[in-house]
XYZ file of N, CA and C in Angstrom:
723
model
N 90.741 125.287 92.110
C 89.524 125.938 92.582
C 89.268 127.189 91.749
N 88.111 127.269 91.056
C 87.842 128.448 90.230
C 87.641 129.699 91.074
N 87.964 130.829 90.459
C 87.759 132.118 91.115
C 86.398 132.664 90.707
N 85.638 133.125 91.685
C 84.332 133.731 91.429
C 84.305 135.098 92.087
N 83.352 135.921 91.693
C 83.163 137.194 92.377
C 82.202 136.999 93.538
N 82.203 137.971 94.438
C 81.258 137.910 95.539
C 79.821 137.870 95.041
N 79.519 138.618 93.974
C 78.163 138.631 93.415
C 77.785 137.262 92.878
N 78.726 136.586 92.207
C 78.433 135.243 91.695
C 78.193 134.268 92.837
N 78.942 134.416 93.905
C 78.788 133.518 95.050
C 77.417 133.683 95.697
N 77.002 134.916 95.920
C 75.693 135.112 96.554
C 74.554 134.799 95.582
N 74.770 134.981 94.272
C 73.740 134.619 93.293
C 73.505 133.113 93.310
N 74.595 132.327 93.380
C 74.450 130.869 93.468
C 73.671 130.474 94.718
N 73.944 131.158 95.821
C 73.231 130.860 97.068
C 71.757 131.213 96.955
N 71.463 132.331 96.305
C 70.068 132.734 96.151
C 69.311 131.789 95.225
N 69.994 131.252 94.225
C 69.371 130.247 93.362
C 69.088 128.980 94.164
N 70.074 128.551 94.986
C 69.882 127.359 95.819
C 68.747 127.547 96.809
N 68.536 128.792 97.259
C 67.462 129.080 98.212
C 66.117 129.279 97.520
N 66.106 129.249 96.192
C 64.861 129.429 95.452
C 64.428 130.873 95.332
N 65.346 131.812 95.542
C 65.017 133.235 95.480
C 65.372 133.855 94.139
N 66.137 133.145 93.337
C 66.462 133.567 91.980
C 66.377 132.355 91.067
N 66.119 132.613 89.783
C 66.224 131.567 88.773
C 67.561 131.718 88.061
N 68.129 130.622 87.546
C 69.394 130.739 86.813
C 69.288 131.795 85.709
N 70.268 132.678 85.656
C 70.267 133.749 84.668
C 69.727 135.060 85.194
N 68.996 135.013 86.311
C 68.486 136.246 86.915
C 69.583 136.909 87.748
N 69.437 138.206 87.972
C 70.382 138.971 88.767
C 69.654 139.620 89.934
N 70.241 139.530 91.104
C 69.630 140.151 92.279
C 69.700 141.663 92.154
N 68.685 142.350 92.695
C 68.739 143.805 92.667
C 69.693 144.301 93.747
N 69.911 145.608 93.787
C 70.913 146.183 94.691
C 70.606 145.877 96.152
N 69.340 146.004 96.529
C 68.976 145.751 97.921
C 69.186 144.302 98.305
N 68.789 143.384 97.433
C 68.975 141.955 97.712
C 70.456 141.600 97.788
N 71.256 142.166 96.890
C 72.686 141.881 96.871
C 73.364 142.363 98.143
N 73.009 143.562 98.588
C 73.613 144.117 99.801
C 73.259 143.275 101.016
N 71.991 142.851 101.099
C 71.554 142.029 102.221
C 72.273 140.679 102.212
N 72.352 140.032 101.046
C 72.998 138.722 100.956
C 74.489 138.830 101.245
N 75.110 139.918 100.795
C 76.536 140.101 101.063
C 76.790 140.245 102.559
N 75.927 140.977 103.245
C 76.070 141.101 104.694
C 75.963 139.757 105.393
N 75.008 138.924 104.949
C 74.876 137.585 105.529
C 76.119 136.743 105.260
N 76.645 136.843 104.037
C 77.827 136.072 103.674
C 79.016 136.442 104.564
N 79.248 137.716 104.748
C 80.399 138.131 105.557
C 80.223 137.778 107.027
N 78.980 137.799 107.511
C 78.754 137.361 108.890
C 78.958 135.853 109.027
N 78.596 135.111 107.978
C 78.830 133.665 107.982
C 80.327 133.371 108.045
N 81.111 134.041 107.203
C 82.560 133.837 107.207
C 83.168 134.256 108.542
N 82.678 135.339 109.106
C 83.181 135.816 110.393
C 82.934 134.780 111.490
N 81.765 134.153 111.481
C 81.465 133.136 112.496
C 82.330 131.898 112.294
N 82.629 131.546 111.057
C 83.500 130.396 110.803
C 84.923 130.662 111.276
N 85.348 131.906 111.214
C 86.708 132.243 111.653
C 86.915 132.043 113.154
N 85.842 131.889 113.886
C 85.934 131.669 115.330
C 85.771 130.199 115.706
N 85.704 129.315 114.705
C 85.444 127.899 114.947
C 86.593 127.085 114.345
N 87.394 126.433 115.191
C 88.610 125.758 114.725
C 88.339 124.744 113.623
N 87.219 123.999 113.677
C 86.994 122.958 112.672
C 86.587 123.538 111.318
N 86.388 124.852 111.252
C 86.114 125.485 109.966
C 87.323 126.275 109.452
N 88.403 126.268 110.232
C 89.628 126.966 109.848
C 90.514 125.991 109.079
N 90.888 126.350 107.855
C 91.548 125.390 106.973
C 93.061 125.315 107.147
N 93.673 126.264 107.858
C 95.128 126.268 107.951
C 95.584 127.000 109.201
N 96.727 126.561 109.713
C 97.426 127.274 110.783
C 98.751 127.754 110.205
N 98.992 129.052 110.235
C 100.197 129.605 109.633
C 101.232 129.955 110.696
N 102.484 129.808 110.304
C 103.588 130.184 111.180
C 104.089 131.562 110.763
N 104.279 132.418 111.735
C 104.684 133.787 111.454
C 105.774 134.201 112.432
N 106.928 134.598 111.904
C 108.035 135.056 112.741
C 107.928 136.549 112.991
N 107.980 136.941 114.250
C 107.911 138.337 114.656
C 109.092 138.630 115.583
N 109.520 139.866 115.622
C 110.657 140.247 116.462
C 110.172 140.900 117.746
N 110.595 140.359 118.866
C 110.203 140.906 120.162
C 110.765 142.306 120.364
N 109.986 143.127 121.058
C 110.429 144.479 121.416
C 110.845 144.445 122.881
N 112.124 144.661 123.166
C 112.597 144.557 124.549
C 111.803 145.435 125.516
N 111.482 144.832 126.671
C 110.833 145.524 127.794
C 109.409 145.987 127.496
N 108.795 145.473 126.438
C 107.405 145.820 126.137
C 106.478 144.744 126.690
N 105.442 145.162 127.409
C 104.475 144.223 127.968
C 103.125 144.920 128.137
N 102.072 144.475 127.404
C 102.088 143.378 126.437
C 102.467 143.856 125.035
N 102.787 142.907 124.155
C 102.880 143.186 122.732
C 101.456 143.135 122.166
N 101.120 144.094 121.329
C 99.800 144.118 120.698
C 99.899 143.509 119.300
N 98.943 142.639 118.953
C 98.915 142.042 117.624
C 97.539 142.287 117.011
N 97.531 142.917 115.840
C 96.289 143.279 115.194
C 96.520 144.366 114.160
N 95.444 144.999 113.688
C 95.577 146.008 112.626
C 96.376 147.232 113.028
N 96.411 147.553 114.321
C 97.245 148.660 114.808
C 98.157 148.150 115.918
N 98.732 146.981 115.685
C 99.544 146.329 116.702
C 100.900 146.979 116.890
N 101.677 146.394 117.785
C 103.035 146.873 118.035
C 103.885 146.697 116.777
N 104.989 147.425 116.704
C 105.876 147.333 115.547
C 106.279 145.880 115.292
N 106.011 145.413 114.074
C 106.329 144.029 113.721
C 105.226 143.044 114.029
N 104.167 143.474 114.695
C 103.067 142.588 115.055
C 101.750 143.048 114.420
N 101.830 143.757 113.303
C 100.633 144.234 112.612
C 100.117 143.136 111.692
N 98.848 142.748 111.863
C 98.164 141.800 110.989
C 96.775 142.367 110.692
N 96.154 141.895 109.614
C 94.857 142.439 109.200
C 93.797 142.285 110.286
N 93.742 141.118 110.885
C 92.764 140.835 111.946
C 93.483 140.115 113.078
N 93.251 140.532 114.299
C 93.935 139.879 115.412
C 93.532 138.406 115.458
N 94.479 137.511 115.735
C 94.187 136.076 115.762
C 93.157 135.734 116.846
N 92.160 134.893 116.513
C 91.240 134.441 117.558
C 91.950 133.632 118.642
N 93.028 132.928 118.224
C 93.722 132.063 119.175
C 95.150 131.847 118.700
N 96.078 131.742 119.651
C 97.452 131.363 119.341
C 97.574 129.860 119.571
N 97.990 129.124 118.536
C 98.102 127.671 118.638
C 99.398 127.245 119.308
N 100.486 127.942 119.016
C 101.770 127.605 119.628
C 102.700 128.796 119.504
N 103.766 128.787 120.282
C 104.765 129.860 120.236
C 106.136 129.255 120.510
N 107.139 129.782 119.809
C 108.515 129.321 119.992
C 109.454 130.516 119.959
N 110.469 130.478 120.793
C 111.511 131.486 120.764
C 112.563 131.040 119.751
N 112.944 131.942 118.854
C 113.918 131.613 117.810
C 115.288 132.129 118.242
N 116.171 131.222 118.593
C 117.523 131.601 118.996
C 118.414 131.581 117.746
N 118.766 132.766 117.289
C 119.524 132.881 116.042
C 121.020 133.031 116.267
N 121.479 132.588 117.435
C 122.906 132.696 117.750
C 123.689 131.506 117.225
N 122.987 130.549 116.606
C 123.660 129.389 116.036
C 123.057 129.083 114.674
N 123.740 128.256 113.899
C 123.246 127.838 112.594
C 123.175 126.314 112.561
N 121.999 125.720 112.331
C 120.725 126.410 112.113
C 120.168 126.988 113.412
N 119.137 127.840 113.264
C 118.510 128.420 114.442
C 117.901 127.344 115.336
N 117.845 127.638 116.616
C 117.244 126.723 117.587
C 115.876 127.273 117.985
N 114.862 126.432 117.937
C 113.509 126.822 118.324
C 113.209 126.268 119.712
N 112.940 127.165 120.645
C 112.669 126.773 122.028
C 111.180 126.979 122.307
N 110.460 125.921 122.681
C 109.019 126.075 122.926
C 108.723 127.075 124.038
N 107.698 127.870 123.826
C 107.155 128.770 124.848
C 105.827 128.183 125.292
N 105.652 127.987 126.565
C 104.441 127.366 127.093
C 103.267 128.353 127.057
N 102.168 127.927 126.444
C 100.965 128.765 126.416
C 100.231 128.626 127.744
N 99.826 129.769 128.306
C 99.167 129.786 129.610
C 97.809 130.472 129.510
N 96.953 130.201 130.501
C 95.653 130.880 130.544
C 95.737 132.074 131.503
N 94.633 132.819 131.574
C 94.659 134.038 132.372
C 94.805 133.749 133.864
N 94.273 132.601 134.317
C 94.395 132.267 135.743
C 95.872 132.099 136.115
N 96.630 131.454 135.243
C 98.058 131.279 135.508
C 98.762 132.630 135.522
N 98.454 133.468 134.524
C 99.158 134.755 134.440
C 98.801 135.652 135.618
N 97.533 135.679 135.985
C 97.107 136.537 137.091
C 97.683 136.066 138.423
N 98.092 134.800 138.482
C 98.660 134.267 139.728
C 100.146 134.585 139.875
N 100.759 135.174 138.838
C 102.183 135.488 138.930
C 102.421 136.627 139.920
N 103.285 136.363 140.886
C 103.571 137.376 141.913
C 104.395 138.525 141.351
N 105.215 138.241 140.328
C 106.073 139.287 139.741
C 105.865 139.266 138.220
N 104.738 139.783 137.732
C 104.490 139.753 136.288
C 105.479 140.591 135.496
N 106.144 141.552 136.147
C 107.105 142.411 135.456
C 108.526 141.856 135.483
N 108.686 140.616 135.952
C 110.005 139.988 135.949
C 110.563 139.991 134.533
N 111.843 140.291 134.371
C 112.451 140.369 133.041
C 113.499 139.280 132.839
N 113.733 138.948 131.575
C 114.742 137.961 131.204
C 114.974 138.059 129.704
N 116.108 137.611 129.259
C 116.363 137.541 127.816
C 115.500 136.475 127.153
N 115.073 135.466 127.945
C 114.375 134.318 127.380
C 112.988 134.134 128.008
N 111.931 134.627 127.365
C 110.589 134.356 127.889
C 110.273 132.868 127.762
N 109.662 132.321 128.787
C 109.351 130.886 128.813
C 107.866 130.603 128.681
N 107.029 131.630 128.915
C 105.581 131.426 128.939
C 104.883 132.568 128.206
N 103.660 132.301 127.768
C 102.880 133.304 127.042
C 101.408 133.169 127.396
N 100.819 134.271 127.821
C 99.366 134.348 127.972
C 98.836 135.270 126.887
N 97.887 134.762 126.091
C 97.305 135.553 125.010
C 95.892 135.973 125.380
N 95.675 137.284 125.411
C 94.357 137.855 125.654
C 93.817 138.327 124.300
N 92.793 137.639 123.746
C 92.289 138.003 122.428
C 91.394 139.242 122.473
N 91.941 140.333 122.993
C 91.185 141.578 123.077
C 90.909 142.093 121.662
N 90.030 143.058 121.549
C 89.640 143.622 120.257
C 89.886 145.118 120.272
N 90.461 145.728 119.249
C 90.754 145.162 117.945
C 92.154 144.567 117.863
N 92.984 144.767 118.882
C 94.315 144.173 118.940
C 94.377 143.176 120.086
N 94.907 141.981 119.792
C 95.131 141.017 120.850
C 96.346 141.422 121.677
N 96.431 140.901 122.889
C 97.529 141.248 123.799
C 98.355 140.008 124.124
N 99.650 140.087 123.815
C 100.585 138.996 124.058
C 101.413 139.320 125.301
N 101.136 138.590 126.380
C 101.874 138.794 127.627
C 102.959 137.722 127.730
N 104.166 138.064 127.297
C 105.296 137.145 127.451
C 105.818 137.245 128.890
N 106.204 136.067 129.435
C 106.736 136.054 130.804
C 107.918 135.101 130.863
N 109.007 135.516 131.473
C 109.307 136.891 131.888
C 109.282 137.864 130.700
N 109.130 139.141 131.021
C 109.119 140.162 129.975
C 110.463 140.140 129.257
N 110.470 139.976 127.924
C 111.740 139.827 127.201
C 112.562 141.116 127.185
N 113.860 140.956 127.342
C 114.772 142.104 127.284
C 115.671 142.068 126.049
N 115.531 141.019 125.254
C 116.351 140.864 124.047
C 115.436 140.723 122.839
N 115.844 141.317 121.724
C 115.004 141.331 120.516
C 115.156 140.041 119.716
N 114.888 138.923 120.379
C 114.849 137.652 119.651
C 113.592 137.601 118.790
N 113.623 136.736 117.794
C 112.406 136.470 117.033
C 111.548 135.471 117.799
N 110.261 135.565 117.596
C 109.335 134.599 118.170
C 108.463 134.080 117.037
N 108.299 132.772 116.982
C 107.482 132.145 115.939
C 106.122 131.800 116.517
N 105.095 132.456 115.988
C 103.724 132.239 116.446
C 102.958 131.431 115.407
N 102.111 130.561 115.865
C 101.220 129.813 114.982
C 99.794 130.254 115.282
N 99.125 130.813 114.273
C 97.729 131.207 114.486
C 96.893 130.884 113.257
N 95.583 130.924 113.448
C 94.652 130.492 112.417
C 94.693 131.393 111.187
N 94.592 130.777 109.995
C 94.418 131.523 108.757
C 92.930 131.833 108.607
N 92.595 133.110 108.504
C 91.191 133.522 108.514
C 90.653 133.711 107.097
N 89.375 133.394 106.921
C 88.690 133.659 105.665
C 88.449 135.161 105.543
N 88.831 135.728 104.411
C 88.723 137.172 104.222
C 87.289 137.590 103.930
N 86.971 138.814 104.290
C 85.668 139.385 103.966
C 85.564 139.592 102.449
N 84.340 139.613 101.955
C 84.063 139.587 100.519
C 83.355 140.872 100.093
N 83.646 141.322 98.874
C 82.902 142.424 98.248
C 82.169 141.876 97.032
N 81.198 142.613 96.543
C 80.418 142.139 95.401
C 81.281 141.966 94.155
N 82.141 142.926 93.870
C 82.930 142.887 92.639
C 84.265 142.176 92.807
N 84.710 141.995 94.046
C 86.016 141.389 94.279
C 86.034 139.903 93.996
N 87.199 139.398 93.610
C 87.359 137.966 93.349
C 87.475 137.195 94.659
N 86.903 136.004 94.674
C 86.917 135.140 95.852
C 87.531 133.801 95.458
N 88.577 133.396 96.149
C 89.176 132.074 95.952
C 89.144 131.341 97.274
N 88.543 130.169 97.271
C 88.363 129.402 98.497
C 89.077 128.059 98.393
N 89.480 127.480 99.527
C 90.106 126.158 99.508
C 89.118 125.097 99.005
N 89.625 123.911 98.630
C 88.745 122.844 98.165
C 87.611 122.553 99.143
N 86.411 122.358 98.592
C 85.177 122.008 99.322
C 84.497 123.210 99.966
N 85.185 124.353 100.059
C 84.599 125.500 100.748
C 83.516 126.204 99.930
N 83.615 126.195 98.600
C 82.614 126.933 97.823
C 81.228 126.334 98.002
N 81.115 125.008 97.974
C 79.819 124.378 98.226
C 79.333 124.675 99.638
N 80.250 124.571 100.615
C 79.853 124.811 102.002
C 79.349 126.236 102.194
N 80.051 127.194 101.621
C 79.627 128.588 101.736
C 78.305 128.801 101.011
N 78.201 128.283 99.797
C 76.992 128.501 98.983
C 75.744 127.950 99.662
N 75.794 126.687 100.070
C 74.589 126.057 100.617
C 74.251 126.554 102.021
N 75.275 126.876 102.819
C 74.977 127.382 104.158
C 74.536 128.842 104.118
N 75.018 129.606 103.129
C 74.480 130.949 102.929
C 73.032 130.862 102.453
N 72.740 129.896 101.603
C 71.362 129.706 101.140
C 70.419 129.446 102.314
N 70.878 128.659 103.295
C 70.056 128.421 104.483
C 69.790 129.725 105.232
N 70.829 130.555 105.366
C 70.651 131.833 106.060
C 69.671 132.730 105.307
N 69.702 132.673 103.987
C 68.796 133.499 103.192
C 67.337 133.087 103.372
N 67.111 131.842 103.796
C 65.738 131.362 104.000
C 65.140 131.841 105.315
N 65.983 132.274 106.249
C 65.485 132.703 107.562
C 64.571 133.915 107.389
N 63.357 133.787 107.900
C 62.388 134.878 107.792
C 61.698 134.959 106.455
N 62.084 134.081 105.525
C 61.483 134.102 104.189
C 60.593 132.883 103.967
N 61.206 131.714 104.050
C 60.472 130.470 103.861
C 61.265 129.345 104.483
N 60.623 128.197 104.639
C 61.338 127.038 105.160
C 62.173 126.432 104.041
N 63.450 126.129 104.312
C 64.278 125.521 103.269
C 63.814 124.104 102.975
N 63.977 123.676 101.721
C 63.560 122.309 101.402
C 64.579 121.317 101.951
N 64.177 120.071 102.034
C 65.000 119.031 102.668
C 66.309 118.824 101.923
N 66.294 118.953 100.588
C 67.518 118.746 99.814
C 68.550 119.815 100.143
N 68.124 121.075 100.282
C 69.053 122.144 100.631
C 69.648 121.907 102.016
N 68.820 121.531 102.968
C 69.305 121.257 104.324
C 70.354 120.155 104.301
N 70.105 119.104 103.520
C 71.048 117.988 103.450
C 72.346 118.400 102.758
N 72.258 119.176 101.683
C 73.463 119.632 100.986
C 74.300 120.546 101.886
N 73.630 121.397 102.652
C 74.351 122.271 103.580
C 75.055 121.450 104.646
N 74.381 120.439 105.147
C 74.972 119.590 106.179
C 76.178 118.826 105.641
N 76.026 118.208 104.470
C 77.107 117.399 103.904
C 78.315 118.262 103.530
N 78.063 119.417 102.945
C 79.180 120.269 102.525
C 79.935 120.826 103.728
N 79.213 121.128 104.804
C 79.878 121.608 106.015
C 80.666 120.486 106.676
N 80.100 119.287 106.672
C 80.801 118.134 107.250
C 82.091 117.846 106.494
N 82.086 118.083 105.177
C 83.276 117.803 104.367
C 84.461 118.656 104.809
N 84.234 119.952 105.064
C 85.357 120.800 105.468
C 85.722 120.562 106.930
N 84.737 120.245 107.754
C 85.040 119.990 109.167
C 85.840 118.698 109.328
N 85.542 117.700 108.493
C 86.318 116.462 108.546
C 87.768 116.708 108.137
N 87.974 117.572 107.151
C 89.335 117.893 106.716
C 90.116 118.618 107.818
N 89.426 119.467 108.566
C 90.096 120.342 109.522
C 90.184 119.759 110.932
N 89.567 118.606 111.160
C 89.582 117.999 112.489
C 90.789 117.087 112.617
N 91.608 117.337 113.627
C 92.803 116.531 113.854
C 92.556 115.508 114.957
N 93.087 114.311 114.751
C 92.989 113.285 115.789
C 93.921 113.650 116.942
N 93.429 113.596 118.169
C 94.297 113.948 119.311
C 95.373 112.906 119.521
N 96.513 113.359 120.024
C 97.570 112.430 120.391
C 97.213 111.761 121.711
N 97.496 110.482 121.789
C 97.231 109.762 123.027
C 98.513 109.080 123.491
N 98.554 108.757 124.764
C 99.724 108.081 125.308
C 99.416 107.537 126.685
N 100.338 106.787 127.215
C 100.195 106.240 128.561
C 101.402 106.662 129.387
N 101.244 106.651 130.693
C 102.358 106.989 131.580
C 103.451 105.936 131.538
N 103.033 104.680 131.323
C 103.985 103.574 131.324
C 103.996 102.898 129.961
N 105.040 102.150 129.680
C 105.094 101.390 128.438
C 103.980 100.353 128.432
N 103.281 100.241 127.332
C 102.188 99.285 127.261
C 100.925 99.858 127.846
N 100.000 98.969 128.219
C 98.692 99.402 128.693
C 98.582 99.441 130.208
N 99.650 99.158 130.932
C 99.581 99.254 132.387
C 99.366 97.913 133.058
N 99.189 97.941 134.387
C 99.057 96.720 135.182
C 97.860 95.901 134.752
N 98.043 94.617 134.694
C 96.935 93.710 134.422
C 96.657 93.487 132.960
N 97.299 94.260 132.072
C 96.991 94.135 130.652
C 97.389 92.767 130.116
N 98.417 92.151 130.724
C 98.897 90.885 130.201
C 97.914 89.743 130.365
N 96.923 89.870 131.239
C 95.953 88.795 131.447
C 94.653 89.022 130.704
N 94.562 90.124 129.964
C 93.304 90.450 129.289
C 93.282 89.799 127.903
N 92.170 89.054 127.619
C 91.985 88.417 126.305
C 90.993 89.252 125.516
N 91.473 89.951 124.473
C 90.604 90.850 123.717
C 89.525 90.102 122.939
N 89.726 88.798 122.744
C 88.758 88.030 121.942
C 87.438 87.809 122.653
N 87.488 87.613 123.985
C 86.240 87.357 124.710
C 86.062 88.265 125.912
N 87.036 89.160 126.142
C 86.902 90.100 127.240
C 87.247 89.529 128.602
N 87.760 88.317 128.643
C 88.068 87.683 129.930
C 89.464 88.049 130.381
N 89.729 87.856 131.666
C 91.069 88.098 132.252
C 91.643 86.794 132.796
């Protein structure tokens, strides 16, 4: 994937929107406006799972008796990240008392479950559950029981698209440059003119390409082996039993 600058990225979008001709350069006001649209576009994609290209695993060390742990730009010690995660995908307790380490799943819970706990301050060396409150600017990690031992915890959260500057280099995963370019071009048309049909189609196809890559098929299963009662009499060829 080639590296481009933010200015080159927005210039391509402005050409696609019919606001620049190849070889022309946007003036300062146009560049600032387009850059703002671009960063808002990336910000909105960061909140949509099918536009997120990766889930990263990150090991953090629990702080005994702390509740909640803050994760974000000014988070708790060891939990500082550039932007607080929109969502926690999974969590595991890392037991390093053996070789290799043992990973124990931590059950993710919603706020209704956490608020229903009669003793939220219950303590233990081994937290079994986690409620994540995606507060801003730091998210809040409510481990339950509240951990009393500084074990590591492995969190899985979304990899976010970084904000862009005009002069800074931009490197995007495969298929993302077209998606960003054509969908930014659509945004540039708002309040200016109606986008042509080809631009609308290119924006749709390029966005579908990254969403197809990022969409996972759900796991399915049955309570019993096979398809359950009565399946043995069903003829799939004609639908009869």
